[in-house]
Coordinates of C-alpha atoms in Angstrom, one line a residue:
X1 CA -28.7 -99.8 6.6
X2 CA -30.8 -96.9 5.3
X3 CA -29.2 -93.7 4.0
X4 CA -31.1 -90.6 4.5
X5 CA -31.1 -88.3 1.6
X6 CA -31.5 -84.6 2.3
X7 CA -33.9 -83.0 0.0
X8 CA -32.8 -79.7 -1.5
X9 CA -35.1 -76.7 -0.9
X10 CA -35.9 -74.2 -3.5
X11 CA -33.5 -71.7 -1.8
X12 CA -30.6 -74.2 -2.1
X13 CA -31.3 -74.8 -5.7
X14 CA -31.4 -71.0 -6.4
X15 CA -28.0 -70.6 -4.6
X16 CA -26.4 -73.5 -6.6
X17 CA -27.7 -72.1 -9.9
X18 CA -26.4 -68.6 -9.1
X19 CA -23.0 -70.0 -8.1
X20 CA -22.7 -72.1 -11.3
X21 CA -23.7 -69.1 -13.4
X22 CA -20.9 -67.0 -11.9
X23 CA -18.4 -69.8 -12.5
X24 CA -19.4 -70.0 -16.2
X25 CA -19.2 -66.3 -16.7
X26 CA -15.7 -66.2 -15.1
X27 CA -14.5 -69.0 -17.4
X28 CA -15.9 -67.1 -20.5
X29 CA -14.1 -63.9 -19.5
X30 CA -10.8 -65.8 -18.9
X31 CA -11.1 -67.3 -22.4
X32 CA -11.4 -63.9 -24.0
X33 CA -8.8 -61.9 -22.1
X34 CA -5.3 -62.7 -21.0
X35 CA -4.5 -63.3 -17.3
X36 CA -2.6 -60.0 -17.1
X37 CA -5.9 -58.2 -17.7
X38 CA -7.6 -60.0 -14.8
X39 CA -4.9 -60.3 -12.2
X40 CA -2.6 -57.4 -11.3
X41 CA 0.9 -58.8 -10.8
X42 CA 1.8 -55.8 -8.8
X43 CA -1.0 -56.4 -6.3
X44 CA 1.4 -58.4 -4.1
X45 CA 3.5 -55.3 -3.6
X46 CA 0.6 -53.0 -2.6
X47 CA 0.0 -51.9 1.0
X48 CA -3.5 -53.1 1.8
X49 CA -4.3 -50.0 3.8
X50 CA -2.7 -47.2 1.8
X51 CA -2.5 -48.8 -1.7
X52 CA 1.1 -47.6 -2.0
X53 CA 3.8 -49.8 -3.6
X54 CA 6.2 -51.7 -1.4
X55 CA 9.8 -52.2 -2.4
X56 CA 10.4 -55.9 -3.4
X57 CA 13.3 -57.6 -1.7
X58 CA 16.5 -58.1 -3.7
X59 CA 16.2 -55.1 -5.9
X60 CA 19.9 -54.3 -5.7
X61 CA 21.6 -51.1 -4.6
X62 CA 20.0 -48.7 -7.0
X63 CA 20.3 -45.4 -5.1
X64 CA 17.0 -43.9 -6.5
X65 CA 15.0 -46.9 -5.4
X66 CA 16.4 -47.2 -1.9
X67 CA 16.4 -43.5 -0.9
X68 CA 13.4 -42.1 -2.7
X69 CA 9.7 -43.2 -2.7
X70 CA 9.6 -42.6 -6.5
X71 CA 11.6 -44.3 -9.2
X72 CA 10.4 -42.4 -12.3
X73 CA 8.7 -39.2 -13.3
X74 CA 5.2 -40.9 -13.3
X75 CA 5.5 -41.9 -9.6
X76 CA 6.8 -38.5 -8.7
X77 CA 3.8 -36.9 -10.5
X78 CA 1.4 -39.2 -8.5
X79 CA 3.0 -38.2 -5.2
X80 CA 2.8 -34.5 -6.1
X81 CA -0.9 -34.8 -7.1
X82 CA -1.8 -36.5 -3.8
X83 CA 0.1 -33.8 -1.9
X84 CA -1.8 -31.1 -3.7
X85 CA -5.1 -32.7 -3.1
X86 CA -4.3 -33.0 0.6
X87 CA -3.2 -29.4 0.8
X88 CA -6.4 -28.3 -0.9
X89 CA -8.9 -30.4 1.1
X90 CA -7.3 -31.1 4.5
X91 CA -7.7 -28.1 6.8
X92 CA -4.8 -29.3 9.0
X93 CA -2.5 -29.5 6.0
X94 CA -3.5 -26.0 4.9
X95 CA -2.9 -24.6 8.4
X96 CA 0.5 -26.2 8.5
X97 CA 1.6 -24.7 5.2
X98 CA 0.2 -21.3 6.2
X99 CA 2.0 -21.4 9.5
X100 CA 5.3 -22.3 7.8
X101 CA 5.0 -19.4 5.4
X102 CA 3.9 -17.0 8.1
X103 CA 6.8 -17.8 10.4
X104 CA 9.4 -18.1 7.7
X105 CA 8.5 -15.0 5.6
X106 CA 5.9 -13.1 7.6
X107 CA 5.1 -9.8 5.8
X108 CA 8.2 -10.2 3.7
X109 CA 11.9 -9.9 4.4
X110 CA 13.5 -6.4 4.6
X111 CA 16.5 -5.6 2.4
X112 CA 19.1 -2.9 3.0
X113 CA 22.0 -2.1 0.7
X114 CA 25.2 -1.1 2.6
X115 CA 28.8 -0.5 1.7
X116 CA 30.8 -3.8 1.9
X117 CA 32.7 -4.3 5.1
X118 CA 36.4 -4.1 4.9
X119 CA 36.7 -2.2 1.7
X120 CA 39.5 0.3 1.0
X121 CA 38.8 3.6 2.8
X122 CA 39.4 5.4 -0.5
X123 CA 36.4 3.7 -1.9
X124 CA 34.0 4.5 0.9
X125 CA 32.6 7.6 -0.7
X126 CA 31.9 5.7 -3.9
X127 CA 30.5 2.8 -2.0
X128 CA 28.0 5.0 -0.2
X129 CA 26.9 6.6 -3.4
X130 CA 26.5 3.2 -5.2
X131 CA 24.6 1.8 -2.1
X132 CA 21.9 4.5 -2.4
X133 CA 21.6 3.9 -6.2
X134 CA 21.3 0.2 -5.8
X135 CA 18.8 0.5 -2.9
X136 CA 16.5 2.6 -5.0
X137 CA 16.8 0.1 -7.9
X138 CA 16.3 -2.8 -5.5
X139 CA 13.1 -1.3 -4.0
X140 CA 11.7 -1.0 -7.5
X141 CA 12.7 -4.6 -8.4
X142 CA 10.9 -6.0 -5.3
X143 CA 7.7 -4.0 -6.1
X144 CA 7.8 -5.1 -9.7
X145 CA 7.9 -8.8 -8.7
X146 CA 5.4 -8.5 -5.7
X147 CA 8.2 -9.9 -3.6
X148 CA 6.5 -10.4 -0.3
X149 CA 3.6 -12.4 -1.8
X150 CA 6.0 -14.3 -4.0
X151 CA 8.2 -15.3 -1.0
X152 CA 5.2 -16.7 0.8
X153 CA 4.1 -18.7 -2.2
X154 CA 7.6 -19.9 -2.7
X155 CA 7.6 -21.4 0.8
X156 CA 4.1 -22.8 0.3
X157 CA 5.1 -24.5 -3.0
X158 CA 8.4 -25.7 -1.4
X159 CA 6.6 -27.8 1.2
X160 CA 3.5 -28.7 -0.8
X161 CA 5.3 -29.9 -4.0
X162 CA 8.7 -30.6 -2.4
X163 CA 10.4 -28.3 -4.9
X164 CA 10.2 -24.8 -6.5
X165 CA 11.3 -23.8 -10.0
X166 CA 11.8 -20.1 -10.5
X167 CA 12.7 -18.8 -14.0
X168 CA 14.6 -15.5 -14.5
X169 CA 13.6 -13.3 -17.4
X170 CA 16.3 -10.7 -17.8
X171 CA 14.9 -7.4 -19.2
X172 CA 16.7 -4.8 -21.3
X173 CA 15.7 -2.0 -19.0
X174 CA 17.9 -3.5 -16.2
X175 CA 15.1 -5.3 -14.3
X176 CA 14.5 -9.0 -14.0
X177 CA 11.2 -10.8 -13.8
X178 CA 10.9 -13.9 -11.5
X179 CA 8.2 -16.4 -12.5
X180 CA 7.2 -19.8 -11.2
X181 CA 7.4 -22.9 -13.4
X182 CA 5.1 -25.7 -12.6
X183 CA 6.9 -29.0 -11.6
X184 CA 4.7 -31.0 -14.0
X185 CA 6.2 -28.9 -16.9
X186 CA 9.7 -30.2 -16.1
X187 CA 10.1 -33.6 -17.7
X188 CA 12.5 -35.5 -20.0
X189 CA 11.7 -35.4 -23.7
X190 CA 11.1 -38.7 -25.3
X191 CA 14.2 -38.7 -27.5
X192 CA 16.4 -38.3 -24.4
X193 CA 14.8 -41.0 -22.3
X194 CA 17.8 -43.3 -22.7
X195 CA 20.5 -40.7 -21.6
X196 CA 21.8 -41.4 -18.1
X197 CA 22.4 -37.7 -17.3
X198 CA 19.0 -36.6 -18.6
X199 CA 16.4 -37.8 -16.1
X200 CA 13.4 -36.1 -14.4
X201 CA 13.6 -33.3 -16.9
X202 CA 17.1 -32.1 -15.8
X203 CA 20.3 -32.5 -17.8
X204 CA 23.3 -32.6 -15.5
X205 CA 27.1 -32.7 -15.9
X206 CA 27.9 -36.3 -16.9
X207 CA 30.5 -36.3 -14.1
X208 CA 28.5 -34.4 -11.4
X209 CA 24.8 -35.0 -10.8
X210 CA 24.7 -31.9 -8.5
X211 CA 25.6 -29.5 -11.4
X212 CA 22.6 -28.9 -13.7
X213 CA 23.3 -27.7 -17.2
X214 CA 19.8 -27.5 -18.7
X215 CA 16.2 -27.9 -17.8
X216 CA 13.5 -29.1 -20.1
X217 CA 10.3 -27.1 -19.8
X218 CA 7.6 -28.7 -21.9
X219 CA 10.5 -30.3 -23.9
X220 CA 12.1 -26.9 -24.5
X221 CA 15.7 -26.7 -23.4
X222 CA 16.4 -23.8 -21.0
X223 CA 19.9 -23.0 -19.6
X224 CA 20.5 -23.6 -15.9
X225 CA 21.5 -19.9 -15.5
X226 CA 17.8 -19.0 -16.1
X227 CA 16.4 -21.5 -13.6
X228 CA 16.6 -21.7 -9.8
X229 CA 15.6 -25.0 -8.4
X230 CA 14.9 -25.4 -4.7
X231 CA 14.5 -28.9 -3.4
X232 CA 13.1 -30.1 -0.1
X233 CA 13.4 -33.3 1.9
X234 CA 16.0 -35.0 -0.3
X235 CA 19.8 -35.3 -0.5
X236 CA 21.8 -32.8 -2.6
X237 CA 22.5 -35.5 -5.2
X238 CA 18.8 -36.1 -5.9
X239 CA 17.4 -34.4 -8.9
X240 CA 13.9 -33.7 -7.6
X241 CA 12.4 -32.8 -4.3
X242 CA 9.8 -34.6 -2.1
X243 CA 6.7 -33.1 -0.7
X244 CA 6.7 -32.4 3.1
X245 CA 3.2 -33.8 3.2
X246 CA 4.4 -37.2 1.9
X247 CA 5.5 -38.6 5.3
X248 CA 2.6 -37.1 7.2
X249 CA -0.3 -37.5 4.7
X250 CA -1.6 -40.6 6.4
X251 CA -1.7 -38.9 9.8
X252 CA -3.4 -35.9 8.2
X253 CA -6.0 -38.1 6.6
X254 CA -6.7 -40.0 9.8
X255 CA -7.0 -36.8 11.8
X256 CA -9.5 -35.4 9.4
X257 CA -11.5 -38.7 9.4
X258 CA -11.4 -38.8 13.2
X259 CA -12.7 -35.2 13.3
X260 CA -15.5 -36.0 10.8
X261 CA -16.6 -39.2 12.7
X262 CA -16.5 -37.3 16.0
X263 CA -18.6 -34.5 14.6
X264 CA -21.2 -36.8 13.0
X265 CA -21.4 -39.1 16.1
X266 CA -21.8 -36.2 18.5
X267 CA -24.3 -34.5 16.2
X268 CA -26.5 -37.5 16.0
X269 CA -26.2 -38.3 19.7
X270 CA -27.1 -34.8 20.8
X271 CA -29.9 -34.5 18.2
X272 CA -31.8 -37.3 19.8
X273 CA -33.0 -36.2 23.2
X274 CA -35.0 -39.4 24.1
X275 CA -35.5 -43.0 22.9
X276 CA -38.9 -44.2 23.9
X277 CA -39.6 -47.9 23.7
X278 CA -43.2 -49.3 23.3
X279 CA -45.1 -52.6 23.5
X280 CA -46.6 -53.6 20.1
X281 CA -47.2 -56.4 17.6
X282 CA -45.3 -56.9 14.3
X283 CA -48.0 -55.2 12.2
X284 CA -48.2 -52.3 14.6
X285 CA -44.4 -51.9 14.3
X286 CA -44.7 -51.6 10.5
X287 CA -47.6 -49.2 10.7
X288 CA -45.8 -47.1 13.3
X289 CA -42.6 -47.0 11.2
X290 CA -44.5 -46.0 8.0
X291 CA -46.1 -43.1 9.8
X292 CA -42.8 -41.8 11.2
X293 CA -40.9 -42.1 7.9
X294 CA -40.5 -39.0 5.7
X295 CA -39.3 -40.8 2.6
X296 CA -38.7 -44.3 1.1
X297 CA -36.0 -45.7 -1.2
X298 CA -36.0 -49.0 -3.2
X299 CA -33.3 -51.4 -2.0
X300 CA -32.1 -53.5 -4.9
X301 CA -30.5 -56.1 -2.6
X302 CA -33.7 -56.9 -0.7
X303 CA -36.2 -55.9 -3.4
X304 CA -38.2 -53.9 -0.9
X305 CA -38.8 -50.2 -0.1
X306 CA -36.6 -49.0 2.7
X307 CA -38.2 -46.3 5.0
X308 CA -36.1 -43.3 5.9
X309 CA -36.6 -40.8 8.7
X310 CA -35.0 -37.7 10.1
X311 CA -33.9 -36.6 13.5
X312 CA -34.2 -32.9 14.0
X313 CA -32.5 -31.4 17.1
X314 CA -34.3 -32.5 20.3
X315 CA -36.0 -35.4 18.5
X316 CA -37.7 -38.2 20.4
X317 CA -37.2 -41.6 18.7
X318 CA -39.9 -44.2 19.2
X319 CA -39.0 -47.9 19.1
X320 CA -41.3 -51.0 19.5
X321 CA -39.6 -53.9 21.2
X322 CA -42.1 -55.2 23.7
X323 CA -40.9 -53.1 26.6
X324 CA -41.8 -49.7 27.8
X325 CA -38.7 -47.7 28.9
X326 CA -36.8 -44.5 28.2
X327 CA -33.2 -43.9 27.2
X328 CA -31.2 -40.6 27.0
X329 CA -28.2 -41.0 24.5
X330 CA -26.6 -37.7 25.4
X331 CA -26.2 -38.7 29.0
X332 CA -23.4 -41.1 28.3
X333 CA -21.6 -39.0 25.8
X334 CA -17.9 -38.6 26.4
X335 CA -16.5 -36.2 23.8
X336 CA -13.1 -35.7 25.4
X337 CA -11.9 -39.3 24.7
X338 CA -11.7 -38.9 20.9
X339 CA -10.1 -35.5 21.2
X340 CA -7.2 -37.0 23.0
X341 CA -6.6 -39.4 20.1
X342 CA -6.9 -36.5 17.6
X343 CA -4.4 -34.5 19.6
X344 CA -2.0 -37.5 19.5
X345 CA -2.2 -37.6 15.7
X346 CA -1.5 -33.9 15.5
X347 CA 1.5 -34.2 17.8
X348 CA 2.9 -37.0 15.6
X349 CA 2.6 -34.6 12.6
X350 CA 4.3 -31.8 14.5
X351 CA 7.1 -34.0 15.8
X352 CA 8.1 -35.0 12.3
X353 CA 9.0 -31.4 11.6
X354 CA 10.1 -30.3 15.1
X355 CA 7.2 -27.8 15.1
X356 CA 4.8 -27.1 18.0
X357 CA 1.3 -28.7 17.8
X358 CA -0.5 -25.3 17.7
X359 CA 1.0 -24.6 14.2
X360 CA -1.1 -27.5 12.9
X361 CA -4.3 -27.6 15.0
X362 CA -4.2 -24.0 16.2
X363 CA -4.5 -25.3 19.8
X364 CA -2.0 -23.8 22.2
X365 CA -3.5 -25.4 25.3
X366 CA -0.6 -27.8 25.6
X367 CA 2.2 -25.2 25.1
X368 CA 1.6 -21.5 24.7
X369 CA 3.5 -19.3 22.3
X370 CA 5.7 -17.5 24.9
X371 CA 7.0 -20.7 26.5
X372 CA 7.5 -22.5 23.1
X373 CA 9.1 -19.9 21.0
X374 CA 12.3 -19.4 23.0
X375 CA 15.8 -19.4 21.6
X376 CA 16.7 -23.0 22.7
X377 CA 13.5 -24.6 21.5
X378 CA 13.8 -27.0 18.6
X379 CA 10.9 -25.3 16.8
X380 CA 12.8 -22.0 16.8
X381 CA 16.0 -23.7 15.6
X382 CA 14.0 -25.4 12.8
X383 CA 12.3 -22.2 11.6
X384 CA 15.6 -20.2 11.8
X385 CA 17.3 -22.8 9.7
X386 CA 14.6 -22.7 7.1
X387 CA 14.8 -18.9 7.1
X388 CA 18.5 -19.1 6.5
X389 CA 18.1 -21.4 3.5
X390 CA 15.5 -19.2 1.8
X391 CA 17.5 -16.1 2.5
X392 CA 20.5 -17.6 0.7
X393 CA 18.3 -18.7 -2.2
X394 CA 16.6 -15.2 -2.4
X395 CA 20.0 -13.5 -2.4
X396 CA 21.1 -15.7 -5.3
X397 CA 18.2 -14.4 -7.3
X398 CA 18.8 -10.8 -6.4
X399 CA 22.5 -10.9 -7.2
X400 CA 21.7 -12.4 -10.6
X401 CA 19.4 -9.4 -11.1
X402 CA 22.1 -7.0 -10.1
X403 CA 24.5 -8.6 -12.5
X404 CA 22.0 -8.2 -15.3
X405 CA 21.4 -4.5 -14.4
X406 CA 25.2 -3.9 -14.5
X407 CA 25.5 -5.7 -17.9
X408 CA 22.8 -3.5 -19.5
X409 CA 24.2 -0.3 -17.9
X410 CA 21.4 0.3 -15.4
X411 CA 23.8 0.1 -12.5
X412 CA 27.5 0.9 -12.3
X413 CA 30.1 -1.9 -12.3
X414 CA 31.0 -1.0 -8.7
X415 CA 27.7 -2.5 -7.6
X416 CA 29.3 -5.9 -7.9
X417 CA 32.3 -5.2 -5.7
X418 CA 31.6 -2.3 -3.3
X419 CA 28.2 -3.1 -1.8
X420 CA 26.4 -5.9 0.0
X421 CA 22.7 -6.7 0.6
X422 CA 21.7 -7.3 4.2
X423 CA 18.5 -9.2 4.9
X424 CA 16.3 -9.1 7.9
X425 CA 13.9 -12.0 8.5
X426 CA 10.9 -12.0 10.9
X427 CA 11.9 -12.4 14.6
X428 CA 10.8 -15.9 15.8
X429 CA 11.8 -15.8 19.5
X430 CA 9.2 -14.4 21.8
X431 CA 10.5 -11.3 23.6
X432 CA 9.4 -8.9 26.3
X433 CA 9.2 -5.5 24.6
X434 CA 10.4 -3.7 27.7
X435 CA 13.4 -6.0 28.3
X436 CA 14.4 -5.7 24.7
X437 CA 14.2 -1.9 24.8
X438 CA 16.4 -1.8 27.9
X439 CA 18.9 -4.1 26.3
X440 CA 19.0 -2.0 23.1
X441 CA 19.5 1.1 25.2
X442 CA 22.4 -0.4 27.1
X443 CA 24.1 -1.7 23.9
X444 CA 23.6 1.7 22.3
X445 CA 25.2 3.5 25.3
X446 CA 28.1 1.0 25.0
X447 CA 28.3 1.9 21.3
X448 CA 27.8 -1.8 20.4
X449 CA 24.5 -1.4 18.7
X450 CA 23.6 1.5 16.4
X451 CA 20.3 3.4 16.3
X452 CA 20.0 2.3 12.7
X453 CA 20.1 -1.4 13.6
X454 CA 17.6 -0.9 16.4
X455 CA 15.2 0.9 14.1
X456 CA 15.6 -1.9 11.5
X457 CA 14.7 -4.5 14.1
X458 CA 11.6 -2.5 14.9
X459 CA 10.6 -2.4 11.3
X460 CA 11.2 1.3 11.0
X461 CA 13.2 3.4 8.5
X462 CA 15.8 5.2 10.5
X463 CA 16.2 8.1 8.0
X464 CA 12.5 8.6 7.8
X465 CA 12.1 8.6 11.6
X466 CA 14.9 11.2 11.9
X467 CA 13.1 13.3 9.3
X468 CA 9.9 13.0 11.4
X469 CA 11.7 14.1 14.5
X470 CA 13.1 17.2 12.8
X471 CA 9.6 18.0 11.5
X472 CA 8.2 17.5 15.0
X473 CA 10.9 19.8 16.5
X474 CA 10.3 22.5 13.9
X475 CA 6.6 22.5 14.7
X476 CA 7.4 22.8 18.5
X477 CA 9.8 25.7 17.9
X478 CA 7.2 27.5 15.7
X479 CA 4.6 27.0 18.4
X480 CA 7.0 28.4 21.1
X481 CA 7.8 31.5 19.0
X482 CA 4.2 32.3 18.5
X483 CA 2.7 31.5 21.9
X484 CA 5.6 31.8 24.2
X485 CA 6.4 29.4 27.1
X486 CA 3.8 28.5 29.6
X487 CA 6.1 29.2 32.6
X488 CA 9.6 30.5 33.0
X489 CA 12.0 31.5 30.2
X490 CA 12.8 29.5 27.1
X491 CA 16.3 28.0 27.1
X492 CA 17.8 28.5 23.6
X493 CA 19.8 25.7 22.1
X494 CA 23.4 26.4 21.2
X495 CA 23.0 25.7 17.5
X496 CA 19.3 26.4 17.3
X497 CA 18.6 22.7 17.1
X498 CA 16.9 21.2 20.2
X499 CA 17.5 17.6 18.9
X500 CA 21.2 18.0 19.4
X501 CA 20.9 19.0 23.1
X502 CA 17.7 17.2 24.3
X503 CA 18.3 14.3 26.7
X504 CA 16.4 11.1 26.5
X505 CA 14.7 9.4 29.5
X506 CA 17.8 7.4 30.5
X507 CA 20.1 10.3 30.3
X508 CA 17.8 12.5 32.4
X509 CA 17.7 9.7 35.0
X510 CA 21.5 9.4 35.1
X511 CA 21.8 13.2 35.4
X512 CA 19.4 13.3 38.3
X513 CA 21.3 10.6 40.1
X514 CA 24.5 12.7 39.9
X515 CA 22.8 15.7 41.3
X516 CA 21.2 13.7 44.1
X517 CA 24.6 12.3 45.1
X518 CA 26.0 15.8 45.2
X519 CA 23.1 17.2 47.2
X520 CA 23.4 14.3 49.7
X521 CA 27.1 14.9 50.2
X522 CA 28.3 11.7 48.6
X523 CA 30.4 13.6 46.0
X524 CA 31.8 17.1 46.0
X525 CA 29.6 19.8 44.4
X526 CA 32.7 21.0 42.5
X527 CA 32.9 17.6 40.7
X528 CA 29.4 17.7 39.3
X529 CA 30.2 20.1 36.4
X530 CA 33.2 18.1 35.1
X531 CA 31.1 14.9 35.3
X532 CA 28.3 16.4 33.3
X533 CA 30.7 17.9 30.7
X534 CA 32.3 14.5 30.2
X535 CA 29.0 12.5 30.2
X536 CA 26.9 14.9 28.2
X537 CA 29.1 16.7 25.6
X538 CA 26.0 18.1 23.9
X539 CA 25.2 20.4 26.8
X540 CA 26.9 23.8 26.7
X541 CA 28.5 25.5 29.8
X542 CA 25.7 28.0 30.4
X543 CA 23.2 25.2 30.5
X544 CA 25.4 23.2 32.9
X545 CA 25.9 26.2 35.1
X546 CA 22.2 26.7 35.5
X547 CA 21.8 23.1 36.6
X548 CA 24.8 23.1 39.0
X549 CA 24.6 26.6 40.6
X550 CA 21.5 25.8 42.7
X551 CA 23.5 23.1 44.5
X552 CA 25.8 25.6 46.2
X553 CA 24.6 25.8 49.8
X554 CA 21.7 23.4 49.1
X555 CA 20.8 21.1 52.0
X556 CA 18.3 18.3 51.6
X557 CA 15.4 18.5 54.1
X558 CA 15.1 15.3 56.3
X559 CA 12.0 13.3 55.4
X560 CA 9.2 13.4 57.9
X561 CA 8.5 10.1 59.6
X562 CA 5.2 8.5 58.6
X563 CA 2.5 8.6 61.2
X564 CA 1.3 5.2 62.2
X565 CA -2.1 4.8 63.8
X566 CA -2.0 3.0 67.2

């Protein structure tokens, strides 16, 4: 029996030598370095797609490990860095953060100092005087700290980093400066690393992890009374917050990659208007490609020059494959299909926060603003809840500043007991302006809602608007005295102040309705004057008589029937 021996070709010999060389080099490296330098023992716990660490089974019931994605300050720092990069480079993440800040803060909350409700009537005069004094001081404090811009940055940091550190610098002139502290500056000093109540840069009560006693800023100890710490997306007994972008970062990255791939694919497809195939030999193909190339680059893997071309808009690409035919790539382009996938990714991001999709992708085609931002919508509830949280935190800062102003004598001690600070946040619910105006007018007539509250909801200063009305009335009176009325005689106001007797549109309508009923015989003419006196106490008797007297013997003319063409 003959055995055939396969002869090795030169290519086989080269492959075998190359493989043997690699094996010898690997053995040499392993002899010089320990296995820990070659093999990562944590590789088994890494997610193959994201590269993030999995939690090994059987790690016990350590609360930090099971409830947080970070177990130490290093892992927290890495999560924060990734979130900041995402917020900086991903347009969807930036739009999300901008939307949250815009809806939560808007142009900035409005603050009004008022006497405290339920105080002793004997203290009401003092409370009003102190309220005006504190209001003037508060306005100056907000301007000093650029409060509106600081509020928006607070909300941005709150969601980007998962936490906000604000340090209070109490000044001797009675004001307080509020300044941000970077989360990376809060860490535990090395000599306290073994202390159970000193972790993540915060020293807490040994018996209560929710009560901070000190913060370590670049290893300097600062009392908790000088630091406000706002945490997001964690339980109250957790020392540090977690970025809102942590749970949605993968969706944001995929959405951006999908958008990039869509753009590149569509750009390339639409740039080539026609693919023209030709019949040719191998040498003709090489010659044809060399003439069409605009540049060449050496390929180390193949050892040959690789020709490169360009496809300007409307280009015609020539291919040599033995057949003559034409193709039109743009004809089979379906750009809508990837857009549906992108929209699904954005909806997944929005659903994690109970926010509408247009706050991330700025696309309101699926749900417009007026139908989404209604009182019972989850998005409105979510935003209003966040507004409430930030309002409470802001008031905590402002009251600390008030206390400092009292301690240094800038404000009277009564500022701590007789006044309160009311906060107005941006209105989230979409409203019809006319319906709201009618509702406000009805509530005001019922004496349920004051003009001051209505003005505040409209973003107006009630006192300033009244001053503007008085100035307007004075100008009109001056013009009337100089030029005289256009027709008829001027009716003087009882106190010389037209604002006290002038009727608004609703009151004029109501008065005309009473007069129409009297003229139509539905109510006695003698009852009109008492009705007007009871309903419009601002009108004097002479004015009422001039309105009612013409009704005596007045008969309404019957309306002429409309002529209808045959």
